Short mmCIF file of C-alpha atoms in Angstrom, two decimals:
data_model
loop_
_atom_site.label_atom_id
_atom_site.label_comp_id
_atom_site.label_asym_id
_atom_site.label_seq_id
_atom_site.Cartn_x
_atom_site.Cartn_y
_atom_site.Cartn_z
CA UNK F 26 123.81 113.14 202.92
CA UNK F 27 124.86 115.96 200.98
CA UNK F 28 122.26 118.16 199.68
CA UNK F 29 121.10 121.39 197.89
CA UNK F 30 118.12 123.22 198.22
CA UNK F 31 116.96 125.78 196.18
CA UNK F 32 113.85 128.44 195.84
CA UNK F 33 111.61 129.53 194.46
CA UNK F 34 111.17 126.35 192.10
CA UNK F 35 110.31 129.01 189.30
CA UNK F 36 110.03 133.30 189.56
CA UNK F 37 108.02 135.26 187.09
CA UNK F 38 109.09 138.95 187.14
CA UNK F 39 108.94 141.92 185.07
CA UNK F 40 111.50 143.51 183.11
CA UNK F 41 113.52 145.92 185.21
CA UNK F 42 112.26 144.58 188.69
CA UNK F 43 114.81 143.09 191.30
CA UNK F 44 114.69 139.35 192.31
CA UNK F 45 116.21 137.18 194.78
CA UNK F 46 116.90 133.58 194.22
CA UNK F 47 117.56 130.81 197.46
CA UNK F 48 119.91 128.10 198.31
CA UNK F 49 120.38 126.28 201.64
CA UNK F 50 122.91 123.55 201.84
CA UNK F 51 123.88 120.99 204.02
CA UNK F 52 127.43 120.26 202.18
CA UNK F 53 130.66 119.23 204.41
CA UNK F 54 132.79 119.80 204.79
CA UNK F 55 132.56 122.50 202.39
CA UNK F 56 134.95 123.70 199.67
CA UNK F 57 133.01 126.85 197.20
CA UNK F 58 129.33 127.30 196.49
CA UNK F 59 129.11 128.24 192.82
CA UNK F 60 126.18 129.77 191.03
CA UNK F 61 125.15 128.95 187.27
CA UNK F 62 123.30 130.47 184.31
CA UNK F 63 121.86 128.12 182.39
CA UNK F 64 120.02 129.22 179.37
CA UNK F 65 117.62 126.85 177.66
CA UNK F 66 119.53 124.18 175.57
CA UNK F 67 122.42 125.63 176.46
CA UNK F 68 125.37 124.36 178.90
CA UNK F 69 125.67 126.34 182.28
CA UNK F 70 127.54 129.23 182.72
CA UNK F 71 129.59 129.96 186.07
CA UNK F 72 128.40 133.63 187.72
CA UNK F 73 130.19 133.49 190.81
CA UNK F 74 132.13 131.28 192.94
CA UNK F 75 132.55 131.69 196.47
CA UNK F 76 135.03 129.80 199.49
CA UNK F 77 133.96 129.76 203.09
CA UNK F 78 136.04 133.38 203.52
CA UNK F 79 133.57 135.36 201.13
CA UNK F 80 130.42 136.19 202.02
CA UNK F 81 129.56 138.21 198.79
CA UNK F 82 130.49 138.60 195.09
CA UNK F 83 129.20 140.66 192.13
CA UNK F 84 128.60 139.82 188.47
CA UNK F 85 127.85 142.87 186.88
CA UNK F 86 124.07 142.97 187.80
CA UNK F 87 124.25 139.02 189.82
CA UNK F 88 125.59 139.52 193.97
CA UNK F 89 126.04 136.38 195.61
CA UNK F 90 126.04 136.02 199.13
CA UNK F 91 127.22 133.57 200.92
CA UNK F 92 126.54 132.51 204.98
CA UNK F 93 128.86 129.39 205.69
CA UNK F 94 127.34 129.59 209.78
CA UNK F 95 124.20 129.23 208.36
CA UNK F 96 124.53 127.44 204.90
CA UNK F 97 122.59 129.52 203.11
CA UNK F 98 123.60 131.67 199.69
CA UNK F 99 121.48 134.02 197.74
CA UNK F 100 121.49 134.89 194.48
CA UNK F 101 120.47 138.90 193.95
CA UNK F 102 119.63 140.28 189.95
CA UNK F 103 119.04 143.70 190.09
CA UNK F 104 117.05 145.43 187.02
CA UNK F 105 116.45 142.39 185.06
CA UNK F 106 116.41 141.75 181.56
CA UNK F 107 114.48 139.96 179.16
CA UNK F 108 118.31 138.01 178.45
CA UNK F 109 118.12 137.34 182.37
CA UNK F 110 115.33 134.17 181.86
CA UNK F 111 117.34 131.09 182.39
CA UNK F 112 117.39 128.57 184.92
CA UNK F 113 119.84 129.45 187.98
CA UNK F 114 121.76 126.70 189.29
CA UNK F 115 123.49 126.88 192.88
CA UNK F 116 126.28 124.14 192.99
CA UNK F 117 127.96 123.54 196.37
CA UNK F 118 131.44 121.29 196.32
CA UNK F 119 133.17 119.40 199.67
CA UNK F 120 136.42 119.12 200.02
CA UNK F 121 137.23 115.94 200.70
CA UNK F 122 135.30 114.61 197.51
CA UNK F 123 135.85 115.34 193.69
CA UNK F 124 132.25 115.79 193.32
CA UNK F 125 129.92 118.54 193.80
CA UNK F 126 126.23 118.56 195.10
CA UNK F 127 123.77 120.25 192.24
CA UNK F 128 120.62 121.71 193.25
CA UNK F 129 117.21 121.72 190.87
CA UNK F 130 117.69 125.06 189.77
CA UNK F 131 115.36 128.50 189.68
CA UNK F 132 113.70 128.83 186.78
CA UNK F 133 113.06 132.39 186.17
CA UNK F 134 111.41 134.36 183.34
CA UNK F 135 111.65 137.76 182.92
CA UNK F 136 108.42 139.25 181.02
CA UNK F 137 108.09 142.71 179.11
CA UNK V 12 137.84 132.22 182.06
CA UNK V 13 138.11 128.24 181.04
CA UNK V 14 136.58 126.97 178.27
CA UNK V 15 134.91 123.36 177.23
CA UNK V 16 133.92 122.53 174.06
CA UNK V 17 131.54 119.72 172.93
CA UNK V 18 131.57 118.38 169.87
CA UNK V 19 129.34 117.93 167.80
CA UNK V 20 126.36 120.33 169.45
CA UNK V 21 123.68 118.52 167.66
CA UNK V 22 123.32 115.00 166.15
CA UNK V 23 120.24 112.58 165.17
CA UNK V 24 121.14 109.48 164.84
CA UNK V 25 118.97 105.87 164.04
CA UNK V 26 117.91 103.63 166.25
CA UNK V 27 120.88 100.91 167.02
CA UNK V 28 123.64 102.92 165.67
CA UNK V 29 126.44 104.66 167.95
CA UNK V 30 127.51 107.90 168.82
CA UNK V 31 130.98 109.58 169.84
CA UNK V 32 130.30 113.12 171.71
CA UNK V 33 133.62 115.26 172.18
CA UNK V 34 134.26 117.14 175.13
CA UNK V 35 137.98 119.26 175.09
CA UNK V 36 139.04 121.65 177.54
CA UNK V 37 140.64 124.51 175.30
CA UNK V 38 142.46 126.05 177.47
CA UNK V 39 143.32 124.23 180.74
CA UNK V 40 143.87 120.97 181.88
CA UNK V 41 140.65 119.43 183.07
CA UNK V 42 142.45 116.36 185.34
CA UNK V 43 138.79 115.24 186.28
CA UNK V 44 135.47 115.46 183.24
CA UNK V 45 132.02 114.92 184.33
CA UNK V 46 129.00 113.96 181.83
CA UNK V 47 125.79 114.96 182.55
CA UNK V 48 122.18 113.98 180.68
CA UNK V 49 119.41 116.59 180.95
CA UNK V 50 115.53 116.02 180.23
CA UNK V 51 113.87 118.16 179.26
CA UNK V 52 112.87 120.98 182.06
CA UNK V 53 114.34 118.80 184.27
CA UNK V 54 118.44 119.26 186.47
CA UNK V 55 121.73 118.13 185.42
CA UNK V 56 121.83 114.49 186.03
CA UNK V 57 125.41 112.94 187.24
CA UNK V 58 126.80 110.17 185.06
CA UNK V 59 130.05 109.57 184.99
CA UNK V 60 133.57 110.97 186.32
CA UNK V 61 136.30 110.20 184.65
CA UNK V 62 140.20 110.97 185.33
CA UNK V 63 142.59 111.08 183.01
CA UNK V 64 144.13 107.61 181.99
CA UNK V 65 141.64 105.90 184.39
CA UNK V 66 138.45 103.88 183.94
CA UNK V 67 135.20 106.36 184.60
CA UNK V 68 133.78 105.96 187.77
CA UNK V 69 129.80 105.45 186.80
CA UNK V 70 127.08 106.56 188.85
CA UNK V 71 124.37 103.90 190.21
CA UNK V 72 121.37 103.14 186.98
CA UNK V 73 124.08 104.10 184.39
CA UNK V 74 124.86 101.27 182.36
CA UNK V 75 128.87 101.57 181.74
CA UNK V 76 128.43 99.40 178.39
CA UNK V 77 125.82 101.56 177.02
CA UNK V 78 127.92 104.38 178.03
CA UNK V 79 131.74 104.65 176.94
CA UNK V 80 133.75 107.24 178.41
CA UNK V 81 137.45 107.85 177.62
CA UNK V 82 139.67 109.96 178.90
CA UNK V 83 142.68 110.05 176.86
CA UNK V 84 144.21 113.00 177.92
CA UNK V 85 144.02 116.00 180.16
CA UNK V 86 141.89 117.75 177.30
CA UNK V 87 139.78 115.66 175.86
CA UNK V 88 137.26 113.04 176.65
CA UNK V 89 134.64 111.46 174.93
CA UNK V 90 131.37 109.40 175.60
CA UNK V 91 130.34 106.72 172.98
CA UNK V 92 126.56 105.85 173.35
CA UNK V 93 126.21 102.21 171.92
CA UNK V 94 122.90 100.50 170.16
CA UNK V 95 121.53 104.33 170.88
CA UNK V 96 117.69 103.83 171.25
CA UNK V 97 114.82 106.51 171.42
CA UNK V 98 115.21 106.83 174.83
CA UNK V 99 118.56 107.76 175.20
CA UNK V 100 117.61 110.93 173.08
CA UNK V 101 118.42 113.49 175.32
CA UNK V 102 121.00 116.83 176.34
CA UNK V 103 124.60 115.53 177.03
CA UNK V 104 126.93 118.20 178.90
CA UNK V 105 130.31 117.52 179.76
CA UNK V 106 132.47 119.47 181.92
CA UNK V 107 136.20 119.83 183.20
CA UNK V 108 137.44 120.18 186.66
CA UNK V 109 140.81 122.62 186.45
CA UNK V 110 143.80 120.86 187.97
CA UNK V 111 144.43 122.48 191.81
CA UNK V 112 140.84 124.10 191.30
CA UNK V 113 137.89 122.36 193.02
CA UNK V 114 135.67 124.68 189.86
CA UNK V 115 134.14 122.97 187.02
CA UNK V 116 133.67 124.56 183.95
CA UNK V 117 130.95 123.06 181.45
CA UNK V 118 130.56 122.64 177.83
CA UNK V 119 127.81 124.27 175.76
CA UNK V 120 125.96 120.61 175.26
CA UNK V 121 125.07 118.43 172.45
CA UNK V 122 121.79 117.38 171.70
CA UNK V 123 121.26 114.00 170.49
CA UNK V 124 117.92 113.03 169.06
CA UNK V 125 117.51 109.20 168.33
CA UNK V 126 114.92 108.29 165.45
#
């Protein structure tokens, strides 16, 4: 069975600190693992995408990485902002199917 | 990038009525929309793909009479909730799959309250 992983459940940080957000997946075969901003009431926003070729992206201040041998991504925010609290959503699509596996999301909240 | 937009991003609504939520890709051709309900502080939950000109493929506890989805064309879809009831008060997201693109891109939501 397809699944997504994600953690911490929720991250409390303070403004201008670094974080770094998890996602293990057990997804084949696999196609991209996307990552997704969702602010509250608000529909999510893509950040990055990455195939099984990349193992990192940038964002501005998100980097994605990305280990296909192990199935594992991260999510990296370097000097966070108050704007940065949302919940982070790792998606991770097969290939062979038209639908894609959503994890719980990160909920993070970035405090003065 | 894409963009999906969801029409209209609130509504409240009484108790046995119906409701029509758009969701048009603006800019591409979304071959493939997904609609999504969200609780509060809780994930995206799956309810329906649909493909253009072809009935919506429902997932398992979604009731498909409750729930109308068209798919008229490659831009636009809607979902209809019938005899709308408290508990179908919720966040409704939509979002469109780019043809050749296994990327979806999602709509900013619409928030239907049901009194």
């Amino acid at each position: 069975k397809n699944q997504v992983e994600q953690s911490p459940q929720s991250l409390i940080i303070l403004e201008g600190k670094n974080c770094t957000l998890q996602c293990n997946y057990t997804v084949s075969p696999f196609s991209n693992l996307r990552w997704y901003k969702q602010d509250t009431g608000r529909g999510p926003v893509s950040l990055t995408i990455m195939t099984f070729s990349e193992n990192t992206k940038s964002n501005g201040r998100y980097t994605a990485t990305l280990d296909a041998d192990t199935k594992q991504s991260s999510l990296h925010i370097t000097a966070s902002q108050l704007s940065d609290s949302a919940s982070y959503i790792c998606v991770v699509s097969a290939s062979d199917a038209g639908k894609s596996t959503f994890g719980d999301g990160t909920t993070l909240t970035v405090k003065p | 990038g894409a963009v999906v937009s969801q029409h209209p991003s609130w509504v409240i609504c009484k108790s046995g009525t119906s409701v029509k939520i758009e969701c048009r890709s603006l800019d591409f051709q979304a071959t493939t929309m997904f609609w999504y309900r969200q609780f509060p502080k809780q994930s995206l939950m799956l309810m329906a793909t649909s493909n253009e000109g072809s009935k919506a493929t429902y997932e398992q506890g979604v009731e498909k009479d409750k729930f109308l989805i068209n798919h008229a064309s490659l831009t636009l879809s809607t979902l209809t909730v019938t005899s709308a009831h408290p508990e179908d008060s919720s966040f409704y997201i939509c979002s469109g799959m780019r043809e050749f693109y296994n990327e979806q891109f999602f709509g900013p939501g619409t928030r239907l309250t049901v009194l």
